[in-house]
């Protein structure tokens, strides 16, 4: 049993495909002299389900097998005048394109040569960057709370940012998540591994249902579409000819954890995760079923470390403005020392954290004939979470998702057809205590803030896709198309946010900005996306393969069910309103050519050079686009941002407390200001240019080395600017009749350059190893170079001043993983009996990570977005920060003076965006497991996972607001967490 596990784990290093859900074999048949054998019959038979597929070699001895489901196969090759060749143990992953060569021996067909397969270490088929996480890897490496998405970062160039995945420096919201080949995001408005705000703990699909995770990036096949960065595809487990299943339980409690250095005690936590799976044949070799249930229950406390108003300041503020009391009473008093005159100080504590979910997956496979396989899957989840915040303003999430997928695979000897249909319905209700209780929000340069919102999001996406594959001589051709229809709806309203320039203005109730979000009634935004492609993998000869692809996509202009899209024309959103069905102009020339080269230098597959380049297109997400321009009517705005001049004009309405219903009359009458969001109607389609050059080398002891350069450039990404800002001196907006408003266009772009190196050792002598190192640099004009809601530039007239590193950019990143079957029984020479049960089955696995620090932007909160202070050139970073926790010297960042009338900074600050780097981090996660073999096919495993096993102090949480009492201080640190789990499989 363990040998099969390690064989599967070892094959994780094999070259893999994209969001394809089937595998292909490109092969050749030759005789003892190397001459081609034409007319050889090649039969691939599944060891799991008994399904088989046949191909015939051509005059060049070449053959192609397509449409193979993942799993282990036996290949049988027959040709007149030659002995039959049987190769067992050929393991294939979803999307894999394996190159296999077979040499036949002269003899009688009744004679059989048996060969046991070994997986190819190198990718000699195409220029794609492919990686795979098998079920064994997912189950054996340390994973907290069964969150398999943490393992995606084992690969070079991959960064998981709170449920959204950045690949090779491209926007984190430009990837695509699919399960069994169809859309499975739980965020109806943008791609994500998780539900909105990352609140759920089961990502995409239960880990128990995962057969493998395929990660496609780089110069991917033209089949990979509607993504400018890459695809994460999960293939789910299926029933086989043998009944199999599992039961598992996971537990975390505070008793086993190390105390965090910022806490005087360990916050209580009880986390239980449980479930199981069962599958097998309903009709042997014909009909199979597999089902999974997974649930979790979390009751605990979440640690806090942040700024709150001091008791003295609260008393003074309430005495000055009694209406502040309801908001200020939400804050606890600080529990750390502070100066008598301070208006804010630090509170360290914990708040109640609750979560639960009941998640189910059901899959059926029907092998109608050897040529036709039908697959259907249904996934259901009901996540809930209540997250605390430092003030008494908890946030509740209630979610639901229903996902269905139907796939049909039809395969003949010379062509295959795959049909996929998917439906994804998801929704989340989110509410804050502050809004539910009608309390207006407070923000600004006070060191603390409080706000509230109620938001309901739901939607449904359906898609249908057709793929045809065929072989014509040395050409392996695939073509097809996809039609998808995303649909998103919202109901949304926020508490007003009143902004103050400083504590003195707060005490005087003189705000310098007020944001009033009147909300929007339920709406439905719909769009349609079409895509067509053709891909030709041309085998020039046995050493050289060209991958030539062309894709065309059309992303339709969204519309709203009741025609409530209100966008404005140029210039810069100051133009007239556009018709509701013409929010922007669609483009019809979105072609994406791709070229890849794979050169088998020595002809033996031991040295391979791969290079290529391509263009990749991405649809505009519904978030950060059409959902922002929905209003109840032309005369009822979603949001208006008022300036200090407006406060002076309407002091009774725009001084705290501010209420939506009282402000609405001045937002809808003849004196109303035009605000909200405007989108450049010519913003086009975001895209990326990608290129790479890598060298692969097979080394002794089943080690593969790959090193090379990878570059990307994002074009037409989202830039957000706040147009018509108040004058910094007078506080008067330059254009009458307009409020300050958000303007979106495609002025952003990104640049990524990296040298990526990996070393992989296939399992041997009980040991498997993977090492990845990336040197990289990623630059853009905004914090994320994203397609959702990037930070606005500090100065809309000088965008270049914001050019700098993107969030998460790390110059150096090293990450390694290993699995080691401890040979205690072998050392003791106990191969049977009680000794084998005691000393056998021990396993150690782990993930080690080290990286340099990520960039941080120093901010000066004001009535203007993205304001930053000055930098006077003094040394900013303190060398003794590990002892004092003070990382930055406040004196290095003087505040920009405020205008006496506007109460706004008189000029932009001189410190650059993301100009400071936080400290680096080193961590080690370890798993110690003991497996007991009960019967040949049954085993029980007990394991302990240690996250940050050596309790290394990795400081973070750098406070970057210069108005905060603890500015420049590091406020968080990792500490060892322990997780216990038990698992029974049969």
PDB file of N, CA, C and O in Angstrom, residues 347-400:
ATOM      1  N   UNK A 347      -4.161  48.426  22.525  1.00  0.00           N
ATOM      2  CA  UNK A 347      -4.905  47.401  23.262  1.00  0.00           C
ATOM      3  C   UNK A 347      -4.492  46.036  22.723  1.00  0.00           C
ATOM      4  O   UNK A 347      -4.468  45.810  21.506  1.00  0.00           O
ATOM      5  N   UNK A 348      -4.160  45.133  23.637  1.00  0.00           N
ATOM      6  CA  UNK A 348      -3.800  43.759  23.269  1.00  0.00           C
ATOM      7  C   UNK A 348      -4.786  42.827  23.953  1.00  0.00           C
ATOM      8  O   UNK A 348      -4.945  42.867  25.170  1.00  0.00           O
ATOM      9  N   UNK A 349      -5.459  42.015  23.170  1.00  0.00           N
ATOM     10  CA  UNK A 349      -6.447  41.118  23.762  1.00  0.00           C
ATOM     11  C   UNK A 349      -6.914  40.092  22.759  1.00  0.00           C
ATOM     12  O   UNK A 349      -6.198  39.737  21.819  1.00  0.00           O
ATOM     13  N   UNK A 350      -8.146  39.611  22.934  1.00  0.00           N
ATOM     14  CA  UNK A 350      -8.705  38.590  22.054  1.00  0.00           C
ATOM     15  C   UNK A 350     -10.214  38.720  22.047  1.00  0.00           C
ATOM     16  O   UNK A 350     -10.814  39.211  23.011  1.00  0.00           O
ATOM     17  N   UNK A 351     -10.834  38.295  20.929  1.00  0.00           N
ATOM     18  CA  UNK A 351     -12.283  38.340  20.802  1.00  0.00           C
ATOM     19  C   UNK A 351     -12.822  37.026  20.295  1.00  0.00           C
ATOM     20  O   UNK A 351     -12.101  36.204  19.713  1.00  0.00           O
ATOM     21  N   UNK A 352     -14.106  36.815  20.483  1.00  0.00           N
ATOM     22  CA  UNK A 352     -14.749  35.554  20.142  1.00  0.00           C
ATOM     23  C   UNK A 352     -14.757  35.307  18.635  1.00  0.00           C
ATOM     24  O   UNK A 352     -15.119  36.186  17.844  1.00  0.00           O
ATOM     25  N   UNK A 353     -14.356  34.106  18.255  1.00  0.00           N
ATOM     26  CA  UNK A 353     -14.273  33.693  16.848  1.00  0.00           C
ATOM     27  C   UNK A 353     -15.063  32.401  16.698  1.00  0.00           C
ATOM     28  O   UNK A 353     -14.773  31.405  17.366  1.00  0.00           O
ATOM     29  N   UNK A 354     -16.073  32.398  15.813  1.00  0.00           N
ATOM     30  CA  UNK A 354     -16.921  31.224  15.631  1.00  0.00           C
ATOM     31  C   UNK A 354     -17.013  30.893  14.149  1.00  0.00           C
ATOM     32  O   UNK A 354     -17.062  31.792  13.311  1.00  0.00           O
ATOM     33  N   UNK A 355     -17.077  29.608  13.849  1.00  0.00           N
ATOM     34  CA  UNK A 355     -17.210  29.190  12.453  1.00  0.00           C
ATOM     35  C   UNK A 355     -17.721  27.763  12.390  1.00  0.00           C
ATOM     36  O   UNK A 355     -17.474  26.954  13.290  1.00  0.00           O
ATOM     37  N   UNK A 356     -18.432  27.454  11.318  1.00  0.00           N
ATOM     38  CA  UNK A 356     -18.836  26.073  11.050  1.00  0.00           C
ATOM     39  C   UNK A 356     -19.221  25.929   9.589  1.00  0.00           C
ATOM     40  O   UNK A 356     -19.473  26.904   8.882  1.00  0.00           O
ATOM     41  N   UNK A 357     -19.255  24.702   9.125  1.00  0.00           N
ATOM     42  CA  UNK A 357     -19.639  24.403   7.743  1.00  0.00           C
ATOM     43  C   UNK A 357     -20.053  22.938   7.667  1.00  0.00           C
ATOM     44  O   UNK A 357     -19.605  22.099   8.473  1.00  0.00           O
ATOM     45  N   UNK A 358     -20.925  22.631   6.726  1.00  0.00           N
ATOM     46  CA  UNK A 358     -21.288  21.264   6.364  1.00  0.00           C
ATOM     47  C   UNK A 358     -21.176  21.172   4.848  1.00  0.00           C
ATOM     48  O   UNK A 358     -21.955  21.792   4.120  1.00  0.00           O
ATOM     49  N   UNK A 359     -20.197  20.401   4.405  1.00  0.00           N
ATOM     50  CA  UNK A 359     -19.804  20.381   3.001  1.00  0.00           C
ATOM     51  C   UNK A 359     -19.933  18.957   2.475  1.00  0.00           C
ATOM     52  O   UNK A 359     -19.507  17.997   3.125  1.00  0.00           O
ATOM     53  N   UNK A 360     -20.514  18.819   1.286  1.00  0.00           N
ATOM     54  CA  UNK A 360     -20.718  17.482   0.713  1.00  0.00           C
ATOM     55  C   UNK A 360     -20.368  17.488  -0.764  1.00  0.00           C
ATOM     56  O   UNK A 360     -20.567  18.487  -1.469  1.00  0.00           O
ATOM     57  N   UNK A 361     -19.839  16.356  -1.236  1.00  0.00           N
ATOM     58  CA  UNK A 361     -19.510  16.161  -2.645  1.00  0.00           C
ATOM     59  C   UNK A 361     -20.007  14.781  -3.061  1.00  0.00           C
ATOM     60  O   UNK A 361     -19.767  13.784  -2.362  1.00  0.00           O
ATOM     61  N   UNK A 362     -20.712  14.714  -4.180  1.00  0.00           N
ATOM     62  CA  UNK A 362     -21.176  13.440  -4.725  1.00  0.00           C
ATOM     63  C   UNK A 362     -20.771  13.389  -6.195  1.00  0.00           C
ATOM     64  O   UNK A 362     -21.027  14.338  -6.946  1.00  0.00           O
ATOM     65  N   UNK A 363     -20.158  12.285  -6.597  1.00  0.00           N
ATOM     66  CA  UNK A 363     -19.720  12.138  -7.984  1.00  0.00           C
ATOM     67  C   UNK A 363     -20.109  10.757  -8.499  1.00  0.00           C
ATOM     68  O   UNK A 363     -19.997   9.754  -7.790  1.00  0.00           O
ATOM     69  N   UNK A 364     -20.562  10.735  -9.763  1.00  0.00           N
ATOM     70  CA  UNK A 364     -20.862   9.481 -10.432  1.00  0.00           C
ATOM     71  C   UNK A 364     -20.188   9.417 -11.785  1.00  0.00           C
ATOM     72  O   UNK A 364     -20.084  10.424 -12.494  1.00  0.00           O
ATOM     73  N   UNK A 365     -19.703   8.225 -12.164  1.00  0.00           N
ATOM     74  CA  UNK A 365     -19.070   7.987 -13.456  1.00  0.00           C
ATOM     75  C   UNK A 365     -19.737   6.797 -14.123  1.00  0.00           C
ATOM     76  O   UNK A 365     -19.868   5.724 -13.510  1.00  0.00           O
ATOM     77  N   UNK A 366     -20.153   6.983 -15.381  1.00  0.00           N
ATOM     78  CA  UNK A 366     -20.827   5.919 -16.125  1.00  0.00           C
ATOM     79  C   UNK A 366     -20.048   5.660 -17.406  1.00  0.00           C
ATOM     80  O   UNK A 366     -19.956   6.517 -18.276  1.00  0.00           O
ATOM     81  N   UNK A 367     -19.460   4.476 -17.511  1.00  0.00           N
ATOM     82  CA  UNK A 367     -18.727   4.069 -18.699  1.00  0.00           C
ATOM     83  C   UNK A 367     -19.733   3.399 -19.637  1.00  0.00           C
ATOM     84  O   UNK A 367     -19.926   2.187 -19.590  1.00  0.00           O
ATOM     85  N   UNK A 368     -20.354   4.211 -20.468  1.00  0.00           N
ATOM     86  CA  UNK A 368     -21.382   3.693 -21.368  1.00  0.00           C
ATOM     87  C   UNK A 368     -20.788   2.629 -22.278  1.00  0.00           C
ATOM     88  O   UNK A 368     -21.343   1.545 -22.454  1.00  0.00           O
ATOM     89  N   UNK A 369     -19.646   2.942 -22.876  1.00  0.00           N
ATOM     90  CA  UNK A 369     -18.834   1.993 -23.637  1.00  0.00           C
ATOM     91  C   UNK A 369     -17.386   2.323 -23.349  1.00  0.00           C
ATOM     92  O   UNK A 369     -17.083   3.263 -22.604  1.00  0.00           O
ATOM     93  N   UNK A 370     -16.470   1.571 -23.944  1.00  0.00           N
ATOM     94  CA  UNK A 370     -15.053   1.912 -23.793  1.00  0.00           C
ATOM     95  C   UNK A 370     -14.747   3.262 -24.425  1.00  0.00           C
ATOM     96  O   UNK A 370     -13.754   3.909 -24.085  1.00  0.00           O
ATOM     97  N   UNK A 371     -15.619   3.723 -25.311  1.00  0.00           N
ATOM     98  CA  UNK A 371     -15.377   4.987 -26.004  1.00  0.00           C
ATOM     99  C   UNK A 371     -16.058   6.177 -25.340  1.00  0.00           C
ATOM    100  O   UNK A 371     -15.663   7.313 -25.561  1.00  0.00           O
ATOM    101  N   UNK A 372     -17.105   5.945 -24.554  1.00  0.00           N
ATOM    102  CA  UNK A 372     -17.901   7.034 -24.002  1.00  0.00           C
ATOM    103  C   UNK A 372     -17.972   6.938 -22.489  1.00  0.00           C
ATOM    104  O   UNK A 372     -18.425   5.923 -21.953  1.00  0.00           O
ATOM    105  N   UNK A 373     -17.528   8.002 -21.799  1.00  0.00           N
ATOM    106  CA  UNK A 373     -17.580   8.077 -20.337  1.00  0.00           C
ATOM    107  C   UNK A 373     -18.351   9.334 -19.957  1.00  0.00           C
ATOM    108  O   UNK A 373     -18.041  10.435 -20.431  1.00  0.00           O
ATOM    109  N   UNK A 374     -19.347   9.187 -19.084  1.00  0.00           N
ATOM    110  CA  UNK A 374     -20.122  10.303 -18.569  1.00  0.00           C
ATOM    111  C   UNK A 374     -19.807  10.497 -17.091  1.00  0.00           C
ATOM    112  O   UNK A 374     -19.737   9.521 -16.343  1.00  0.00           O
ATOM    113  N   UNK A 375     -19.621  11.742 -16.686  1.00  0.00           N
ATOM    114  CA  UNK A 375     -19.296  12.065 -15.291  1.00  0.00           C
ATOM    115  C   UNK A 375     -20.169  13.216 -14.818  1.00  0.00           C
ATOM    116  O   UNK A 375     -20.362  14.197 -15.546  1.00  0.00           O
ATOM    117  N   UNK A 376     -20.694  13.089 -13.599  1.00  0.00           N
ATOM    118  CA  UNK A 376     -21.474  14.167 -13.003  1.00  0.00           C
ATOM    119  C   UNK A 376     -21.041  14.337 -11.559  1.00  0.00           C
ATOM    120  O   UNK A 376     -20.752  13.354 -10.859  1.00  0.00           O
ATOM    121  N   UNK A 377     -20.976  15.610 -11.101  1.00  0.00           N
ATOM    122  CA  UNK A 377     -20.585  15.896  -9.715  1.00  0.00           C
ATOM    123  C   UNK A 377     -21.454  17.025  -9.167  1.00  0.00           C
ATOM    124  O   UNK A 377     -21.791  17.967  -9.882  1.00  0.00           O
ATOM    125  N   UNK A 378     -21.771  16.907  -7.883  1.00  0.00           N
ATOM    126  CA  UNK A 378     -22.537  17.949  -7.186  1.00  0.00           C
ATOM    127  C   UNK A 378     -21.810  18.276  -5.888  1.00  0.00           C
ATOM    128  O   UNK A 378     -21.408  17.374  -5.135  1.00  0.00           O
ATOM    129  N   UNK A 379     -21.628  19.574  -5.629  1.00  0.00           N
ATOM    130  CA  UNK A 379     -20.956  20.043  -4.417  1.00  0.00           C
ATOM    131  C   UNK A 379     -21.877  21.024  -3.696  1.00  0.00           C
ATOM    132  O   UNK A 379     -22.488  21.890  -4.329  1.00  0.00           O
ATOM    133  N   UNK A 380     -21.918  20.885  -2.365  1.00  0.00           N
ATOM    134  CA  UNK A 380     -22.789  21.748  -1.559  1.00  0.00           C
ATOM    135  C   UNK A 380     -22.047  22.189  -0.309  1.00  0.00           C
ATOM    136  O   UNK A 380     -21.379  21.376   0.346  1.00  0.00           O
ATOM    137  N   UNK A 381     -22.149  23.486   0.043  1.00  0.00           N
ATOM    138  CA  UNK A 381     -21.521  23.997   1.253  1.00  0.00           C
ATOM    139  C   UNK A 381     -22.393  25.035   1.922  1.00  0.00           C
ATOM    140  O   UNK A 381     -23.165  25.743   1.262  1.00  0.00           O
ATOM    141  N   UNK A 382     -22.259  25.138   3.251  1.00  0.00           N
ATOM    142  CA  UNK A 382     -23.007  26.113   4.036  1.00  0.00           C
ATOM    143  C   UNK A 382     -22.100  26.746   5.094  1.00  0.00           C
ATOM    144  O   UNK A 382     -22.256  26.540   6.290  1.00  0.00           O
ATOM    145  N   UNK A 383     -21.121  27.544   4.680  1.00  0.00           N
ATOM    146  CA  UNK A 383     -20.179  28.120   5.657  1.00  0.00           C
ATOM    147  C   UNK A 383     -20.803  29.266   6.449  1.00  0.00           C
ATOM    148  O   UNK A 383     -21.631  30.024   5.943  1.00  0.00           O
ATOM    149  N   UNK A 384     -20.368  29.374   7.710  1.00  0.00           N
ATOM    150  CA  UNK A 384     -20.756  30.477   8.590  1.00  0.00           C
ATOM    151  C   UNK A 384     -19.528  30.908   9.372  1.00  0.00           C
ATOM    152  O   UNK A 384     -18.692  30.081   9.753  1.00  0.00           O
ATOM    153  N   UNK A 385     -19.426  32.231   9.618  1.00  0.00           N
ATOM    154  CA  UNK A 385     -18.342  32.704  10.482  1.00  0.00           C
ATOM    155  C   UNK A 385     -18.732  34.023  11.127  1.00  0.00           C
ATOM    156  O   UNK A 385     -19.396  34.861  10.507  1.00  0.00           O
ATOM    157  N   UNK A 386     -18.319  34.171  12.377  1.00  0.00           N
ATOM    158  CA  UNK A 386     -18.419  35.440  13.092  1.00  0.00           C
ATOM    159  C   UNK A 386     -17.012  35.833  13.491  1.00  0.00           C
ATOM    160  O   UNK A 386     -16.376  35.153  14.299  1.00  0.00           O
ATOM    161  N   UNK A 387     -16.515  36.921  12.911  1.00  0.00           N
ATOM    162  CA  UNK A 387     -15.145  37.358  13.179  1.00  0.00           C
ATOM    163  C   UNK A 387     -15.161  38.583  14.081  1.00  0.00           C
ATOM    164  O   UNK A 387     -15.894  39.540  13.823  1.00  0.00           O
ATOM    165  N   UNK A 388     -14.366  38.582  15.123  1.00  0.00           N
ATOM    166  CA  UNK A 388     -14.325  39.729  16.035  1.00  0.00           C
ATOM    167  C   UNK A 388     -13.403  40.812  15.504  1.00  0.00           C
ATOM    168  O   UNK A 388     -12.568  40.586  14.627  1.00  0.00           O
ATOM    169  N   UNK A 389     -13.571  42.002  16.026  1.00  0.00           N
ATOM    170  CA  UNK A 389     -12.651  43.106  15.756  1.00  0.00           C
ATOM    171  C   UNK A 389     -12.319  43.787  17.076  1.00  0.00           C
ATOM    172  O   UNK A 389     -12.957  43.521  18.094  1.00  0.00           O
ATOM    173  N   UNK A 390     -11.327  44.644  17.031  1.00  0.00           N
ATOM    174  CA  UNK A 390     -10.813  45.188  18.279  1.00  0.00           C
ATOM    175  C   UNK A 390     -11.880  45.986  19.024  1.00  0.00           C
ATOM    176  O   UNK A 390     -11.897  46.029  20.248  1.00  0.00           O
ATOM    177  N   UNK A 391     -12.806  46.613  18.287  1.00  0.00           N
ATOM    178  CA  UNK A 391     -13.948  47.263  18.926  1.00  0.00           C
ATOM    179  C   UNK A 391     -15.116  46.274  18.928  1.00  0.00           C
ATOM    180  O   UNK A 391     -15.074  45.253  18.238  1.00  0.00           O
ATOM    181  N   UNK A 392     -16.148  46.558  19.677  1.00  0.00           N
ATOM    182  CA  UNK A 392     -17.310  45.674  19.733  1.00  0.00           C
ATOM    183  C   UNK A 392     -18.147  45.863  18.473  1.00  0.00           C
ATOM    184  O   UNK A 392     -19.247  46.410  18.491  1.00  0.00           O
ATOM    185  N   UNK A 393     -17.592  45.409  17.363  1.00  0.00           N
ATOM    186  CA  UNK A 393     -18.239  45.560  16.054  1.00  0.00           C
ATOM    187  C   UNK A 393     -17.993  44.301  15.236  1.00  0.00           C
ATOM    188  O   UNK A 393     -17.357  44.334  14.190  1.00  0.00           O
ATOM    189  N   UNK A 394     -18.466  43.144  15.728  1.00  0.00           N
ATOM    190  CA  UNK A 394     -18.187  41.890  15.031  1.00  0.00           C
ATOM    191  C   UNK A 394     -18.834  41.861  13.653  1.00  0.00           C
ATOM    192  O   UNK A 394     -19.822  42.550  13.394  1.00  0.00           O
ATOM    193  N   UNK A 395     -18.261  41.033  12.799  1.00  0.00           N
ATOM    194  CA  UNK A 395     -18.765  40.873  11.429  1.00  0.00           C
ATOM    195  C   UNK A 395     -19.226  39.433  11.248  1.00  0.00           C
ATOM    196  O   UNK A 395     -18.495  38.494  11.565  1.00  0.00           O
ATOM    197  N   UNK A 396     -20.441  39.268  10.714  1.00  0.00           N
ATOM    198  CA  UNK A 396     -21.011  37.946  10.495  1.00  0.00           C
ATOM    199  C   UNK A 396     -21.076  37.623   9.008  1.00  0.00           C
ATOM    200  O   UNK A 396     -21.416  38.492   8.189  1.00  0.00           O
ATOM    201  N   UNK A 397     -20.754  36.366   8.691  1.00  0.00           N
ATOM    202  CA  UNK A 397     -20.859  35.870   7.321  1.00  0.00           C
ATOM    203  C   UNK A 397     -21.758  34.632   7.323  1.00  0.00           C
ATOM    204  O   UNK A 397     -21.556  33.705   8.119  1.00  0.00           O
ATOM    205  N   UNK A 398     -22.720  34.605   6.418  1.00  0.00           N
ATOM    206  CA  UNK A 398     -23.556  33.422   6.219  1.00  0.00           C
ATOM    207  C   UNK A 398     -23.533  33.121   4.726  1.00  0.00           C
ATOM    208  O   UNK A 398     -23.946  33.960   3.909  1.00  0.00           O
ATOM    209  N   UNK A 399     -23.015  31.953   4.359  1.00  0.00           N
ATOM    210  CA  UNK A 399     -22.834  31.641   2.945  1.00  0.00           C
ATOM    211  C   UNK A 399     -23.499  30.355   2.520  1.00  0.00           C
ATOM    212  O   UNK A 399     -23.905  29.526   3.345  1.00  0.00           O
ATOM    213  N   UNK A 400     -23.616  30.207   1.231  1.00  0.00           N
ATOM    214  CA  UNK A 400     -24.129  28.966   0.654  1.00  0.00           C
ATOM    215  C   UNK A 400     -23.596  28.842  -0.762  1.00  0.00           C
ATOM    216  O   UNK A 400     -23.378  29.839  -1.450  1.00  0.00           O
TER     217      UNK A 400
END
